[in-house]
Amino acid sequence: MRRSFSWQLLGLLLVAMAAGALDISNQSSQSPDNPPADSATPPNTSAVTTPSATSTPSVTVTGKVPPLPKLAPDKFSECYRTLVTSPDIMGSAAPDYAAAATCEAELARDTRIVVDKCINRDGKSAPPVAIQACTELLDRNLLEGHDRFYPFVNRAMAYYAQGDKEHALDDYNTAIQVAPKRAQPYYYRGVFYAAQTDGDAALQDFETALSIDPKLVAALRQRAITYLRQKNFRGALADFSAAIRLQPKTAALWSERGYVCLLQRDYESAVKDEAEAIRLDPKLARAYFLRGAAFGDLGNSPSAVSDIVTAVDLDPSLDHYVSTKGKTASISLPPL
């Protein structure tokens, strides 16, 4: 959808930016697309949130990557046998508790390394490394019961990141079989289906996830986005509103509901939602852009000019959605 307004000032400012008259090269860029979601991180770990399943994780690999530790079943025994080299002073083979503690610490360290690589704790695990690490966890049965879905989900993400959709879907399916009463596996498979533009399958999984955990905000948000792609504005608005009630301090959710209001031509509500998003996160570029579009539709050209210029200052990529011709500026809405 493209909007055209005869904003003389906006046209002049945007032409100036295009000509390099305004220095925006050093401004930070921030996208509000992904509010926090439950990560596929196993319990009893202090991991940073796993990269969202809605995007391909960025990978930075420099130099030689050290091999993963081998978590053989007899690792503890081998370690203990190496450290215990002589009997005690009484000539008996009494347990060496200090050696046992050392071996336990080494095993815990190696296990932590493998877990970190599987869940991509630092965001730098290349997909093959994450796949290897998750496979190692599964082969050694280091997680039991329903918790085994975590490495399956994380391995599925790694498969998807390297373009192997078939193995990714297999792992998502297995994660659901392992933990059919957990909401997260359905959520992640729903995100996978949504990425394949299979909206009906995605909705079914999001609905199952929400039937298990009605407060799973990530599923509410993804279902809202899927509804929006199907032009079901009422459903999208209801889900974004429910998500906001659960997480009222998440700026991106307010901005995304404002986006729906904008598409419904409810410009005043759009302005209010984007204003709240900006209050919560003053650097949320898209909120300024969308509020600027709403102001333009309301005929408030000065406020529209100010917001759109601020948005492009914060995120220069938004300039792609603005075009000028003479004294007329046209904008199109960036995808959600």
Short mmCIF file of C-alpha atoms in Angstrom, two decimals:
data_model
loop_
_atom_site.label_atom_id
_atom_site.label_comp_id
_atom_site.label_asym_id
_atom_site.label_seq_id
_atom_site.Cartn_x
_atom_site.Cartn_y
_atom_site.Cartn_z
CA MET A 1 0.00 0.00 0.00
CA ARG A 2 1.51 3.34 -1.08
CA ARG A 3 0.47 6.72 0.31
CA SER A 4 1.04 10.02 -1.44
CA PHE A 5 0.96 13.39 0.28
CA SER A 6 1.79 16.83 -1.02
CA TRP A 7 4.24 17.61 1.74
CA GLN A 8 6.61 20.24 0.39
CA LEU A 9 8.81 20.19 3.48
CA LEU A 10 8.99 16.41 3.55
CA GLY A 11 9.99 16.31 -0.10
CA LEU A 12 12.80 18.81 0.48
CA LEU A 13 14.10 16.96 3.55
CA LEU A 14 14.08 13.57 1.86
CA VAL A 15 15.78 14.91 -1.24
CA ALA A 16 18.42 16.41 1.03
CA MET A 17 18.93 13.05 2.73
CA ALA A 18 19.20 11.27 -0.59
CA ALA A 19 21.86 13.76 -1.65
CA GLY A 20 23.85 13.14 1.53
CA ALA A 21 23.16 16.55 3.06
CA LEU A 22 22.15 14.93 6.36
CA ASP A 23 24.62 12.66 8.10
CA ILE A 24 22.77 9.49 9.07
CA SER A 25 25.55 7.00 8.52
CA ASN A 26 26.46 6.70 12.20
CA GLN A 27 22.96 6.29 13.55
CA SER A 28 22.01 2.96 15.10
CA SER A 29 19.45 0.72 13.46
CA GLN A 30 16.87 -1.22 15.41
CA SER A 31 14.08 -3.39 14.12
CA PRO A 32 11.00 -4.03 16.24
CA ASP A 33 10.07 -7.19 14.39
CA ASN A 34 10.86 -9.72 17.10
CA PRO A 35 9.57 -9.27 20.64
CA PRO A 36 10.98 -11.70 23.19
CA ALA A 37 9.89 -15.32 22.76
CA ASP A 38 10.38 -18.42 24.85
CA SER A 39 13.67 -19.92 23.72
CA ALA A 40 14.43 -23.56 23.18
CA THR A 41 16.84 -23.61 26.09
CA PRO A 42 16.93 -26.65 28.39
CA PRO A 43 16.33 -26.19 32.11
CA ASN A 44 19.17 -25.74 34.58
CA THR A 45 21.28 -23.72 32.15
CA SER A 46 22.07 -20.01 32.34
CA ALA A 47 21.97 -19.58 28.58
CA VAL A 48 21.31 -16.38 26.75
CA THR A 49 18.12 -16.59 24.70
CA THR A 50 18.42 -18.77 21.63
CA PRO A 51 18.03 -16.82 18.34
CA SER A 52 14.40 -16.51 17.34
CA ALA A 53 13.02 -19.26 15.18
CA THR A 54 11.58 -16.63 12.86
CA SER A 55 14.96 -15.68 11.47
CA THR A 56 18.12 -17.28 10.23
CA PRO A 57 20.80 -16.83 12.89
CA SER A 58 23.86 -14.89 11.91
CA VAL A 59 27.09 -16.82 12.18
CA THR A 60 30.51 -15.36 12.78
CA VAL A 61 33.37 -17.84 12.56
CA THR A 62 36.98 -16.72 12.61
CA GLY A 63 40.04 -18.92 12.60
CA LYS A 64 39.89 -22.63 13.42
CA VAL A 65 36.89 -23.77 15.44
CA PRO A 66 37.97 -26.12 18.27
CA PRO A 67 36.37 -29.58 18.12
CA LEU A 68 33.57 -30.42 20.50
CA PRO A 69 34.49 -32.54 23.52
CA LYS A 70 33.57 -36.18 23.17
CA LEU A 71 31.00 -37.14 25.78
CA ALA A 72 31.62 -40.87 25.82
CA PRO A 73 29.66 -42.88 28.40
CA ASP A 74 32.89 -43.99 30.11
CA LYS A 75 34.41 -40.50 30.23
CA PHE A 76 34.14 -40.35 34.03
CA SER A 77 35.69 -43.79 34.47
CA GLU A 78 38.58 -42.96 32.17
CA CYS A 79 39.23 -39.70 33.99
CA TYR A 80 39.11 -41.34 37.41
CA ARG A 81 41.42 -44.20 36.35
CA THR A 82 43.95 -41.68 35.07
CA LEU A 83 43.99 -39.64 38.27
CA VAL A 84 44.03 -42.54 40.74
CA THR A 85 47.51 -44.02 40.23
CA SER A 86 48.36 -45.49 43.65
CA PRO A 87 46.63 -46.97 46.72
CA ASP A 88 46.37 -45.01 49.93
CA ILE A 89 48.92 -45.24 52.76
CA MET A 90 47.15 -48.29 54.24
CA GLY A 91 47.68 -50.20 50.99
CA SER A 92 43.98 -50.42 50.19
CA ALA A 93 42.23 -49.13 47.07
CA ALA A 94 40.06 -46.60 48.89
CA PRO A 95 38.06 -44.14 46.77
CA ASP A 96 39.87 -40.91 45.98
CA TYR A 97 37.11 -38.35 46.50
CA ALA A 98 39.28 -35.46 45.35
CA ALA A 99 39.95 -37.22 42.05
CA ALA A 100 36.25 -38.00 41.68
CA ALA A 101 35.37 -34.35 42.22
CA THR A 102 37.91 -33.32 39.60
CA CYS A 103 36.47 -35.76 37.08
CA GLU A 104 32.93 -34.57 37.77
CA ALA A 105 34.03 -30.98 37.22
CA GLU A 106 35.73 -31.85 33.92
CA LEU A 107 32.69 -33.75 32.71
CA ALA A 108 30.39 -30.88 33.71
CA ARG A 109 32.64 -28.45 31.84
CA ASP A 110 32.63 -30.54 28.68
CA THR A 111 28.87 -31.05 28.90
CA ARG A 112 28.38 -27.31 29.28
CA ILE A 113 30.43 -26.67 26.13
CA VAL A 114 28.29 -29.08 24.14
CA VAL A 115 25.04 -27.66 25.54
CA ASP A 116 26.18 -24.12 24.73
CA LYS A 117 26.97 -25.08 21.14
CA CYS A 118 23.63 -26.84 20.70
CA ILE A 119 21.58 -23.90 21.95
CA ASN A 120 23.96 -21.45 20.22
CA ARG A 121 24.48 -19.52 23.42
CA ASP A 122 26.80 -16.89 21.92
CA GLY A 123 25.15 -16.75 18.48
CA LYS A 124 28.39 -17.85 16.80
CA SER A 125 27.81 -21.57 16.32
CA ALA A 126 27.82 -22.48 12.65
CA PRO A 127 24.85 -24.75 11.81
CA PRO A 128 27.01 -27.91 11.41
CA VAL A 129 28.52 -27.34 14.88
CA ALA A 130 25.08 -26.87 16.46
CA ILE A 131 23.81 -30.00 14.70
CA GLN A 132 26.78 -32.01 15.94
CA ALA A 133 26.38 -30.74 19.49
CA CYS A 134 22.63 -31.42 19.64
CA THR A 135 23.17 -34.89 18.19
CA GLU A 136 25.79 -35.53 20.86
CA LEU A 137 23.33 -34.54 23.60
CA LEU A 138 20.65 -36.81 22.15
CA ASP A 139 22.98 -39.77 21.59
CA ARG A 140 24.28 -39.60 25.17
CA ASN A 141 20.80 -39.16 26.67
CA LEU A 142 21.95 -36.18 28.71
CA LEU A 143 18.35 -34.93 28.86
CA GLU A 144 15.54 -37.24 29.86
CA GLY A 145 11.80 -37.37 29.39
CA HIS A 146 9.98 -34.42 27.86
CA ASP A 147 13.06 -32.22 28.20
CA ARG A 148 14.56 -34.06 25.21
CA PHE A 149 12.52 -31.79 22.94
CA TYR A 150 15.02 -28.96 23.52
CA PRO A 151 17.92 -30.42 21.48
CA PHE A 152 15.49 -31.57 18.76
CA VAL A 153 14.13 -28.03 18.38
CA ASN A 154 17.56 -26.44 18.39
CA ARG A 155 18.89 -28.96 15.89
CA ALA A 156 15.87 -28.26 13.69
CA MET A 157 16.74 -24.55 13.74
CA ALA A 158 20.30 -25.36 12.70
CA TYR A 159 19.11 -27.62 9.89
CA TYR A 160 16.80 -24.86 8.67
CA ALA A 161 19.60 -22.29 8.85
CA GLN A 162 21.64 -24.35 6.41
CA GLY A 163 18.67 -24.90 4.11
CA ASP A 164 17.83 -28.48 5.08
CA LYS A 165 14.08 -28.12 5.49
CA GLU A 166 13.37 -31.86 5.39
CA HIS A 167 15.53 -32.70 8.40
CA ALA A 168 14.31 -29.56 10.17
CA LEU A 169 10.68 -30.67 9.87
CA ASP A 170 11.61 -34.20 10.97
CA ASP A 171 13.14 -32.81 14.17
CA TYR A 172 10.19 -30.51 14.85
CA ASN A 173 7.84 -33.49 14.45
CA THR A 174 9.99 -35.58 16.79
CA ALA A 175 10.07 -32.77 19.36
CA ILE A 176 6.25 -32.82 19.41
CA GLN A 177 6.22 -36.61 19.78
CA VAL A 178 8.67 -36.36 22.69
CA ALA A 179 6.72 -33.59 24.46
CA PRO A 180 3.13 -33.57 23.17
CA LYS A 181 1.91 -31.63 26.21
CA ARG A 182 4.45 -28.81 25.90
CA ALA A 183 3.47 -25.67 24.00
CA GLN A 184 6.90 -24.70 22.68
CA PRO A 185 7.42 -27.52 20.13
CA TYR A 186 4.09 -26.67 18.45
CA TYR A 187 5.06 -23.01 18.47
CA TYR A 188 8.39 -23.61 16.76
CA ARG A 189 6.88 -25.92 14.15
CA GLY A 190 4.23 -23.28 13.53
CA VAL A 191 6.95 -20.72 12.88
CA PHE A 192 8.52 -23.19 10.44
CA TYR A 193 5.21 -23.64 8.58
CA ALA A 194 4.67 -19.87 8.51
CA ALA A 195 8.07 -19.44 6.87
CA GLN A 196 6.92 -21.89 4.18
CA THR A 197 3.78 -19.74 3.69
CA ASP A 198 1.65 -22.65 4.87
CA GLY A 199 -0.64 -20.41 6.88
CA ASP A 200 -3.26 -23.04 7.71
CA ALA A 201 -0.71 -25.48 9.17
CA ALA A 202 0.94 -22.64 11.07
CA LEU A 203 -2.38 -21.52 12.57
CA GLN A 204 -3.18 -25.07 13.67
CA ASP A 205 0.13 -25.33 15.53
CA PHE A 206 -0.19 -21.88 17.12
CA GLU A 207 -3.71 -22.72 18.27
CA THR A 208 -2.51 -26.00 19.78
CA ALA A 209 0.34 -24.19 21.55
CA LEU A 210 -2.08 -21.61 22.95
CA SER A 211 -4.54 -24.28 24.07
CA ILE A 212 -1.71 -25.69 26.19
CA ASP A 213 -0.33 -22.33 27.32
CA PRO A 214 -2.73 -19.40 26.72
CA LYS A 215 -0.08 -16.98 27.99
CA LEU A 216 2.57 -17.88 25.41
CA VAL A 217 3.01 -14.38 23.97
CA ALA A 218 5.28 -15.54 21.16
CA ALA A 219 2.49 -17.79 19.83
CA LEU A 220 -0.08 -14.99 20.12
CA ARG A 221 2.20 -12.69 18.15
CA GLN A 222 2.94 -15.22 15.42
CA ARG A 223 -0.72 -16.13 15.08
CA ALA A 224 -1.54 -12.43 14.77
CA ILE A 225 1.02 -12.04 11.98
CA THR A 226 -0.39 -15.11 10.22
CA TYR A 227 -3.92 -13.70 10.52
CA LEU A 228 -2.66 -10.42 9.09
CA ARG A 229 -1.19 -12.18 6.04
CA GLN A 230 -4.61 -13.77 5.51
CA LYS A 231 -6.30 -10.34 5.77
CA ASN A 232 -8.01 -11.39 8.99
CA PHE A 233 -7.60 -8.01 10.64
CA ARG A 234 -10.04 -8.73 13.44
CA GLY A 235 -8.13 -11.86 14.49
CA ALA A 236 -4.79 -10.06 14.27
CA LEU A 237 -6.04 -7.16 16.36
CA ALA A 238 -7.45 -9.50 19.01
CA ASP A 239 -4.19 -11.45 19.31
CA PHE A 240 -1.98 -8.38 19.48
CA SER A 241 -4.28 -6.94 22.15
CA ALA A 242 -4.08 -10.17 24.16
CA ALA A 243 -0.29 -10.15 23.85
CA ILE A 244 -0.15 -6.52 25.03
CA ARG A 245 -2.24 -7.36 28.09
CA LEU A 246 0.32 -10.03 29.00
CA GLN A 247 3.39 -7.94 28.15
CA PRO A 248 2.35 -4.28 28.30
CA LYS A 249 5.95 -3.05 28.36
CA THR A 250 6.97 -4.65 25.05
CA ALA A 251 7.18 -1.76 22.61
CA ALA A 252 7.16 -3.88 19.46
CA LEU A 253 3.74 -5.33 20.30
CA TRP A 254 2.20 -1.85 20.56
CA SER A 255 3.78 -0.89 17.25
CA GLU A 256 2.54 -4.03 15.52
CA ARG A 257 -1.01 -3.46 16.75
CA GLY A 258 -0.71 0.11 15.46
CA TYR A 259 0.25 -1.38 12.09
CA VAL A 260 -3.03 -3.30 12.01
CA CYS A 261 -4.96 -0.15 12.96
CA LEU A 262 -3.24 1.67 10.12
CA LEU A 263 -4.31 -0.99 7.63
CA GLN A 264 -7.88 -0.68 8.93
CA ARG A 265 -7.73 3.09 8.43
CA ASP A 266 -8.17 3.65 12.16
CA TYR A 267 -5.51 6.36 12.10
CA GLU A 268 -6.16 7.82 15.54
CA SER A 269 -5.75 4.43 17.20
CA ALA A 270 -2.61 3.87 15.14
CA VAL A 271 -1.15 7.15 16.39
CA LYS A 272 -1.91 6.20 20.00
CA ASP A 273 -0.36 2.73 19.73
CA GLU A 274 2.77 3.99 17.98
CA ALA A 275 3.10 6.79 20.55
CA GLU A 276 3.06 4.20 23.35
CA ALA A 277 5.66 2.12 21.50
CA ILE A 278 7.88 5.20 21.21
CA ARG A 279 7.41 6.00 24.89
CA LEU A 280 8.55 2.49 25.80
CA ASP A 281 11.41 2.47 23.29
CA PRO A 282 12.40 5.93 21.96
CA LYS A 283 14.74 4.32 19.39
CA LEU A 284 12.14 2.09 17.75
CA ALA A 285 12.46 3.42 14.22
CA ARG A 286 9.45 1.69 12.70
CA ALA A 287 7.14 3.14 15.34
CA TYR A 288 8.07 6.65 14.20
CA PHE A 289 7.63 5.62 10.57
CA LEU A 290 4.19 4.13 11.14
CA ARG A 291 3.07 7.04 13.29
CA GLY A 292 4.26 9.36 10.54
CA ALA A 293 2.14 7.47 8.03
CA ALA A 294 -0.89 7.76 10.33
CA PHE A 295 -0.29 11.47 10.86
CA GLY A 296 -0.11 11.90 7.09
CA ASP A 297 -3.44 10.19 6.61
CA LEU A 298 -4.91 12.47 9.28
CA GLY A 299 -3.61 15.51 7.38
CA ASN A 300 -1.06 16.46 10.04
CA SER A 301 1.84 17.08 7.67
CA PRO A 302 4.32 18.72 10.12
CA SER A 303 4.11 15.78 12.55
CA ALA A 304 4.29 13.31 9.68
CA VAL A 305 7.44 15.00 8.36
CA SER A 306 9.08 14.98 11.77
CA ASP A 307 8.32 11.32 12.46
CA ILE A 308 9.39 9.97 9.09
CA VAL A 309 12.66 11.89 9.12
CA THR A 310 13.33 10.63 12.67
CA ALA A 311 12.58 7.07 11.55
CA VAL A 312 15.03 7.27 8.65
CA ASP A 313 17.63 8.81 10.93
CA LEU A 314 17.30 5.84 13.30
CA ASP A 315 17.09 3.22 10.55
CA PRO A 316 18.35 4.33 7.11
CA SER A 317 16.89 1.18 5.50
CA LEU A 318 13.42 2.71 5.91
CA ASP A 319 14.39 5.22 3.24
CA HIS A 320 13.60 2.44 0.74
CA TYR A 321 9.91 2.91 1.55
CA VAL A 322 9.95 6.62 0.74
CA SER A 323 10.01 8.19 -2.70
CA THR A 324 9.77 11.80 -3.79
CA LYS A 325 8.68 13.45 -6.98
CA GLY A 326 8.85 17.19 -7.01
CA LYS A 327 6.99 18.44 -3.97
CA THR A 328 5.15 15.16 -3.42
CA ALA A 329 6.40 12.42 -1.15
CA SER A 330 5.02 8.88 -1.30
CA ILE A 331 5.53 6.22 1.32
CA SER A 332 4.74 2.52 1.41
CA LEU A 333 4.48 0.48 4.57
CA PRO A 334 7.37 -1.89 5.36
CA PRO A 335 6.29 -5.51 5.85
CA LEU A 336 5.58 -6.67 9.38
#
